[in-house]
C-alpha cells in the first residue's frame, strides 16, 4: 500500500490505513512504529511522521493485509499480563489457555517446593507464568522443536525467571525415570482436516503445534497414557483440549488410573481443560 501524501500526520495514517485493515490493527501497528500508547495517538493527531516511520508502517500494514497475525508482526503477545516473544515457530498464546494456568496455580502451594512439567511448551508462556507466580516451583518445560526451545529460553531470560529449565524432548521421551507433582500441557488437538487450519491466523502457526490426527486426540491420548509413570502419587495432570474433547479426555484419565477427575470451562463457556489426580483418591 502507498499513502497519498508525503506530509502525513497521525490522523492521516489512521484514516487511510483503516481502508485496508481494521482500525484496532491500524492503531496497534502505528503505536509499535512510533513507540507510543493509544492515548498518545489520540492526543497528537496533528503530529507528522518522518519518512522512515511511514515506510516501516506501510510494510507492517502490507504484512497484515496478507493475513499475517499481529502477534508475529509485532513479535510479541501478552499472556497472563506478561509479554512473551513469539515467532512462527511457536503457537501464539491464547486467552483461553490462561484457564490452564489458573488451575495449575490452584494446585501449587506458594510455600512448598514442587516439581512441575510443561509438555510442548512453545513460547514457554505456561511454564514461565507458573514459575513467576510460584517461586518455589521447579519447572521443567519441554518441546520437540529446537526453534521453539530457543523462543522459550529467550522468554525465560527476558522475564527474569530462573526456576524454569527448557529442554528438548518429544513429550516424555527425554524424561525417563523423572517424576513430577504437576504435569500440564496445551498439546495440539485440532482435527487434521479442520478447515480452520487453512484460515486466518492458524495458517501462519506451526501445524505441528495445532493438529493431532483424525480426531485431534493423538497427543492427548499419548500424554494421558504415559503421564502416570511421570507423576508422584497425588500429583495432578492438567490438559487443555478442544470444545468436544472433554468427555473423551475424562474417559482416558479414568482408564489410566486417575481419580478426582473433572473438566472446567473457559470464559467462553467451552469445556477447555480436563484434570485428574494420579492415585486412588476419594472424590
Ligand atoms: N485453541 C487453539 C485453536 O483452536 C488450538 C490450540 C491447540 O491445538 N493447542 O485455535
Tab-separated table of C-alpha atoms and ligand atoms in Angstrom:
chain	number	residue	atom	x	y	z
A	1	UNK	CA	0.000	0.000	0.000
A	2	UNK	CA	1.084	3.576	-0.627
A	3	UNK	CA	-0.090	6.675	1.163
A	4	UNK	CA	-1.264	9.558	-0.952
A	5	UNK	CA	0.871	12.295	0.531
A	6	UNK	CA	4.434	12.818	1.644
A	7	UNK	CA	3.477	15.110	4.525
A	8	UNK	CA	1.488	12.756	6.624
A	9	UNK	CA	0.163	13.081	10.161
A	10	UNK	CA	-1.020	10.533	12.709
A	11	UNK	CA	-4.629	11.420	11.799
A	12	UNK	CA	-3.929	10.845	8.051
A	13	UNK	CA	-2.313	7.494	8.707
A	14	UNK	CA	-5.134	6.296	10.919
A	15	UNK	CA	-7.824	7.241	8.437
A	16	UNK	CA	-6.016	5.949	5.307
A	17	UNK	CA	-4.818	2.614	6.684
A	18	UNK	CA	-8.236	1.672	8.013
A	19	UNK	CA	-9.364	1.291	4.399
A	20	UNK	CA	-7.117	-1.785	4.283
A	21	UNK	CA	-7.234	-3.336	7.777
A	22	UNK	CA	-9.455	-2.924	10.883
A	23	UNK	CA	-8.896	0.203	12.969
A	24	UNK	CA	-7.768	-1.794	16.003
A	25	UNK	CA	-4.942	-3.337	13.960
A	26	UNK	CA	-4.023	0.040	12.449
A	27	UNK	CA	-3.562	1.646	15.812
A	28	UNK	CA	-1.626	-1.267	17.316
A	29	UNK	CA	0.805	-1.211	14.371
A	30	UNK	CA	1.168	2.572	14.450
A	31	UNK	CA	1.755	2.504	18.205
A	32	UNK	CA	4.553	-0.015	17.701
A	33	UNK	CA	6.223	2.049	14.944
A	34	UNK	CA	6.032	5.297	16.937
A	35	UNK	CA	6.636	3.516	20.280
A	36	UNK	CA	3.704	5.321	21.916
A	37	UNK	CA	0.461	4.259	23.587
A	38	UNK	CA	-3.120	4.662	22.399
A	39	UNK	CA	-3.695	7.806	24.484
A	40	UNK	CA	-0.717	9.464	22.742
A	41	UNK	CA	-2.195	8.790	19.274
A	42	UNK	CA	-5.481	10.357	20.316
A	43	UNK	CA	-3.787	13.363	21.909
A	44	UNK	CA	-1.445	14.128	18.951
A	45	UNK	CA	-3.430	13.685	15.709
A	46	UNK	CA	-1.527	16.541	14.034
A	47	UNK	CA	1.961	15.118	14.627
A	48	UNK	CA	3.894	14.427	11.399
A	49	UNK	CA	5.592	11.137	10.683
A	50	UNK	CA	9.128	11.059	9.344
A	51	UNK	CA	9.730	9.107	6.087
A	52	UNK	CA	11.282	6.039	7.779
A	53	UNK	CA	8.286	5.776	10.104
A	54	UNK	CA	5.923	5.934	7.123
A	55	UNK	CA	7.901	3.241	5.274
A	56	UNK	CA	8.032	0.934	8.303
A	57	UNK	CA	4.333	1.415	8.941
A	58	UNK	CA	3.444	0.698	5.296
A	59	UNK	CA	5.451	-2.506	5.456
A	60	UNK	CA	3.641	-3.659	8.605
A	61	UNK	CA	0.222	-2.850	7.141
A	62	UNK	CA	1.119	-4.791	3.974
A	63	UNK	CA	2.059	-7.832	6.082
A	64	UNK	CA	-1.231	-7.590	7.962
A	65	UNK	CA	-3.178	-7.238	4.678
A	66	UNK	CA	-1.603	-10.543	3.591
A	67	UNK	CA	-3.087	-12.146	6.734
A	68	UNK	CA	-0.009	-12.441	8.961
A	69	UNK	CA	-1.090	-12.445	12.633
A	70	UNK	CA	-0.498	-9.234	14.580
A	71	UNK	CA	1.453	-11.188	17.232
A	72	UNK	CA	4.018	-12.374	14.672
A	73	UNK	CA	4.290	-8.912	13.095
A	74	UNK	CA	4.952	-7.316	16.493
A	75	UNK	CA	6.978	-10.331	17.686
A	76	UNK	CA	5.117	-10.471	20.977
A	77	UNK	CA	1.829	-11.337	22.690
A	78	UNK	CA	0.559	-10.700	26.196
A	79	UNK	CA	-0.419	-13.706	28.309
A	80	UNK	CA	-1.401	-13.524	31.965
A	81	UNK	CA	-0.262	-9.848	31.923
A	82	UNK	CA	3.278	-10.831	30.862
A	83	UNK	CA	4.788	-10.055	27.448
A	84	UNK	CA	6.055	-13.111	25.552
A	85	UNK	CA	8.212	-13.016	22.452
A	86	UNK	CA	6.726	-15.094	19.642
A	87	UNK	CA	7.664	-16.082	16.100
A	88	UNK	CA	6.179	-18.536	13.582
A	89	UNK	CA	7.938	-21.472	15.278
A	90	UNK	CA	5.576	-21.198	18.273
A	91	UNK	CA	1.821	-21.082	18.759
A	92	UNK	CA	0.510	-17.631	19.677
A	93	UNK	CA	-0.558	-17.822	23.369
A	94	UNK	CA	-4.353	-17.655	23.604
A	95	UNK	CA	-6.545	-16.146	26.323
A	96	UNK	CA	-8.366	-19.473	26.902
A	97	UNK	CA	-5.072	-21.082	27.934
A	98	UNK	CA	-4.982	-18.766	30.960
A	99	UNK	CA	-7.506	-21.220	32.468
A	100	UNK	CA	-4.819	-23.910	32.445
A	101	UNK	CA	-2.535	-21.588	34.407
A	102	UNK	CA	-5.359	-20.672	36.844
A	103	UNK	CA	-5.911	-24.368	37.578
A	104	UNK	CA	-2.178	-25.043	37.964
A	105	UNK	CA	-1.846	-22.165	40.422
A	106	UNK	CA	-4.760	-23.621	42.440
A	107	UNK	CA	-2.817	-26.870	42.752
A	108	UNK	CA	0.589	-25.395	43.644
A	109	UNK	CA	1.203	-24.000	47.105
A	110	UNK	CA	3.251	-20.776	47.368
A	111	UNK	CA	5.301	-22.097	50.265
A	112	UNK	CA	6.043	-25.734	49.450
A	113	UNK	CA	8.619	-26.664	46.787
A	114	UNK	CA	7.273	-28.833	43.966
A	115	UNK	CA	8.225	-30.165	40.561
A	116	UNK	CA	6.185	-29.075	37.553
A	117	UNK	CA	6.397	-30.285	33.949
A	118	UNK	CA	5.022	-28.384	30.938
A	119	UNK	CA	4.773	-30.565	27.822
A	120	UNK	CA	5.019	-28.853	24.415
A	121	UNK	CA	5.913	-25.513	25.920
A	122	UNK	CA	6.195	-23.494	22.664
A	123	UNK	CA	6.860	-19.876	23.681
A	124	UNK	CA	7.076	-21.041	27.307
A	125	UNK	CA	4.044	-18.937	28.243
A	126	UNK	CA	2.504	-21.542	30.587
A	127	UNK	CA	5.723	-22.712	32.249
A	128	UNK	CA	7.174	-19.234	32.709
A	129	UNK	CA	3.953	-17.753	34.101
A	130	UNK	CA	3.725	-20.562	36.664
A	131	UNK	CA	7.400	-20.195	37.578
A	132	UNK	CA	7.000	-16.455	38.008
A	133	UNK	CA	3.969	-16.801	40.271
A	134	UNK	CA	5.206	-19.826	42.260
A	135	UNK	CA	8.834	-19.120	43.104
A	136	UNK	CA	9.364	-22.450	44.895
A	137	UNK	CA	8.167	-24.473	41.911
A	138	UNK	CA	10.914	-26.110	39.906
A	139	UNK	CA	9.501	-26.043	36.375
A	140	UNK	CA	10.718	-28.225	33.504
A	141	UNK	CA	9.482	-27.111	30.091
A	142	UNK	CA	9.935	-29.430	27.110
A	143	UNK	CA	9.380	-29.128	23.384
A	144	UNK	CA	10.425	-31.254	20.416
A	145	UNK	CA	11.209	-28.191	18.285
A	146	UNK	CA	14.639	-26.590	18.702
A	147	UNK	CA	13.272	-23.326	17.329
A	148	UNK	CA	10.531	-23.288	19.962
A	149	UNK	CA	13.090	-24.054	22.676
A	150	UNK	CA	15.101	-21.014	21.604
A	151	UNK	CA	11.995	-18.813	21.968
A	152	UNK	CA	11.086	-20.262	25.391
A	153	UNK	CA	14.655	-19.778	26.667
A	154	UNK	CA	14.676	-16.197	25.439
A	155	UNK	CA	11.370	-15.529	27.228
A	156	UNK	CA	12.609	-17.065	30.492
A	157	UNK	CA	15.684	-14.843	30.346
A	158	UNK	CA	13.807	-11.713	29.290
A	159	UNK	CA	11.175	-12.210	32.021
A	160	UNK	CA	13.884	-12.875	34.590
A	161	UNK	CA	12.767	-16.359	35.570
A	162	UNK	CA	15.403	-18.747	36.893
A	163	UNK	CA	13.203	-21.631	38.116
A	164	UNK	CA	12.365	-22.848	34.582
A	165	UNK	CA	14.542	-25.316	32.675
A	166	UNK	CA	13.786	-25.653	28.989
A	167	UNK	CA	14.873	-28.921	27.387
A	168	UNK	CA	14.395	-30.732	24.099
A	169	UNK	CA	12.108	-33.717	24.471
A	170	UNK	CA	9.370	-35.286	22.401
A	171	UNK	CA	6.701	-35.390	25.140
A	172	UNK	CA	8.111	-37.642	27.926
A	173	UNK	CA	10.851	-39.181	25.781
A	174	UNK	CA	13.788	-37.323	27.364
A	175	UNK	CA	12.452	-37.650	30.924
A	176	UNK	CA	12.994	-41.325	31.715
A	177	UNK	CA	12.748	-42.023	35.454
A	178	UNK	CA	11.671	-38.459	36.333
A	179	UNK	CA	8.520	-37.793	38.354
A	180	UNK	CA	6.642	-34.547	38.909
A	181	UNK	CA	3.933	-33.204	41.218
A	182	UNK	CA	2.107	-31.469	38.381
A	183	UNK	CA	2.112	-32.216	34.650
A	184	UNK	CA	0.465	-29.625	32.458
A	185	UNK	CA	0.030	-29.371	28.709
A	186	UNK	CA	-1.624	-27.454	25.910
A	187	UNK	CA	-0.929	-30.048	23.216
A	188	UNK	CA	-2.045	-29.936	19.579
A	189	UNK	CA	-5.683	-31.029	19.471
A	190	UNK	CA	-7.222	-29.751	16.243
A	191	UNK	CA	-8.591	-32.404	13.853
A	192	UNK	CA	-6.137	-32.753	10.945
A	193	UNK	CA	-8.669	-31.755	8.249
A	194	UNK	CA	-10.305	-28.915	10.214
A	195	UNK	CA	-10.842	-26.136	7.628
A	196	UNK	CA	-9.746	-23.571	10.259
A	197	UNK	CA	-6.150	-24.757	9.779
A	198	UNK	CA	-6.078	-23.050	6.383
A	199	UNK	CA	-7.862	-19.873	7.516
A	200	UNK	CA	-6.987	-16.733	9.493
A	201	UNK	CA	-4.085	-16.711	11.960
A	202	UNK	CA	-3.876	-20.535	12.110
A	203	UNK	CA	-2.420	-20.608	8.547
A	204	UNK	CA	0.724	-18.942	9.856
A	205	UNK	CA	1.138	-21.015	13.026
A	206	UNK	CA	3.156	-24.262	13.278
A	207	UNK	CA	0.822	-27.077	12.190
A	208	UNK	CA	2.789	-29.411	14.452
A	209	UNK	CA	1.560	-27.398	17.447
A	210	UNK	CA	-2.069	-27.396	16.270
A	211	UNK	CA	-3.150	-30.590	14.518
A	212	UNK	CA	-3.211	-34.063	16.058
A	213	UNK	CA	-4.648	-36.820	13.911
A	214	UNK	CA	-8.094	-37.888	12.744
A	215	UNK	CA	-9.958	-36.884	15.913
A	216	UNK	CA	-7.410	-34.386	17.223
A	217	UNK	CA	-6.786	-36.681	20.206
A	218	UNK	CA	-3.466	-38.318	19.205
A	219	UNK	CA	-1.270	-36.248	21.550
A	220	UNK	CA	-3.843	-36.126	24.359
A	221	UNK	CA	-4.067	-39.964	24.264
A	222	UNK	CA	-0.290	-40.295	24.361
A	223	UNK	CA	0.136	-37.802	27.206
A	224	UNK	CA	-2.628	-39.281	29.375
A	225	UNK	CA	-1.439	-42.858	28.879
A	226	UNK	CA	2.203	-42.003	29.717
A	227	UNK	CA	1.649	-39.446	32.495
A	228	UNK	CA	1.200	-41.955	35.325
A	229	UNK	CA	4.830	-43.065	35.099
A	230	UNK	CA	5.966	-39.447	35.461
A	231	UNK	CA	3.714	-38.317	38.311
A	232	UNK	CA	4.176	-38.715	42.032
A	233	UNK	CA	1.162	-40.317	43.718
A	234	UNK	CA	-1.249	-37.478	44.486
A	235	UNK	CA	0.150	-35.384	41.624
A	236	UNK	CA	-2.129	-33.767	39.029
A	237	UNK	CA	-2.341	-33.883	35.258
A	238	UNK	CA	-3.999	-30.833	33.672
A	239	UNK	CA	-4.608	-30.878	29.957
A	240	UNK	CA	-6.161	-28.396	27.522
A	241	UNK	CA	-8.379	-29.773	24.740
A	242	UNK	CA	-10.925	-28.866	22.088
A	243	UNK	CA	-14.594	-27.959	22.621
A	244	UNK	CA	-15.792	-31.551	22.068
A	245	UNK	CA	-12.957	-33.483	23.703
A	246	UNK	CA	-13.735	-33.120	27.430
A	247	UNK	CA	-15.690	-36.361	27.771
A	248	UNK	CA	-13.114	-38.389	25.826
A	249	UNK	CA	-10.322	-36.874	27.919
A	250	UNK	CA	-12.092	-37.746	31.187
A	251	UNK	CA	-12.634	-41.333	29.989
A	252	UNK	CA	-8.928	-41.628	29.118
A	253	UNK	CA	-7.955	-40.245	32.538
A	254	UNK	CA	-10.185	-42.819	34.242
A	255	UNK	CA	-8.724	-45.667	32.185
A	256	UNK	CA	-5.185	-44.527	33.055
A	257	UNK	CA	-5.805	-44.769	36.821
A	258	UNK	CA	-6.573	-41.147	37.675
A	259	UNK	CA	-9.139	-40.049	40.257
A	260	UNK	CA	-10.773	-36.718	41.247
A	261	UNK	CA	-11.373	-36.234	37.503
A	262	UNK	CA	-13.120	-33.052	36.351
A	263	UNK	CA	-13.345	-30.634	33.411
A	264	UNK	CA	-13.501	-26.849	33.598
A	265	UNK	CA	-14.887	-24.381	31.044
A	266	UNK	CA	-13.139	-21.275	29.745
A	267	UNK	CA	-14.581	-17.752	29.732
A	268	UNK	CA	-16.477	-18.540	26.536
A	269	UNK	CA	-18.260	-21.376	28.356
A	270	UNK	CA	-16.388	-24.103	26.431
A	271	UNK	CA	-15.134	-27.153	28.359
A	272	UNK	CA	-11.455	-26.458	27.804
A	273	UNK	CA	-9.348	-28.251	30.411
A	274	UNK	CA	-9.629	-31.711	31.988
A	275	UNK	CA	-7.797	-32.736	35.126
A	276	UNK	CA	-7.063	-35.867	37.112
A	277	UNK	CA	-5.107	-36.818	40.203
A	278	UNK	CA	-2.788	-39.787	39.982
A	279	UNK	CA	-3.692	-42.475	42.502
A	280	UNK	CA	-6.751	-43.730	44.288
A	281	UNK	CA	-8.400	-40.754	45.951
A	282	UNK	CA	-11.960	-40.215	47.072
A	283	UNK	CA	-13.939	-37.620	45.146
B	1	LIG	N1	-7.127	-23.406	20.809
B	1	LIG	C1	-6.430	-23.433	19.562
B	1	LIG	C2	-7.392	-23.188	18.419
B	1	LIG	O1	-8.357	-23.902	18.272
B	1	LIG	C3	-5.716	-24.719	19.324
B	1	LIG	C4	-4.552	-24.828	20.221
B	1	LIG	C5	-4.040	-26.208	20.291
B	1	LIG	O2	-4.205	-27.037	19.422
B	1	LIG	N2	-3.405	-26.475	21.373
B	1	LIG	O3	-7.170	-22.260	17.693
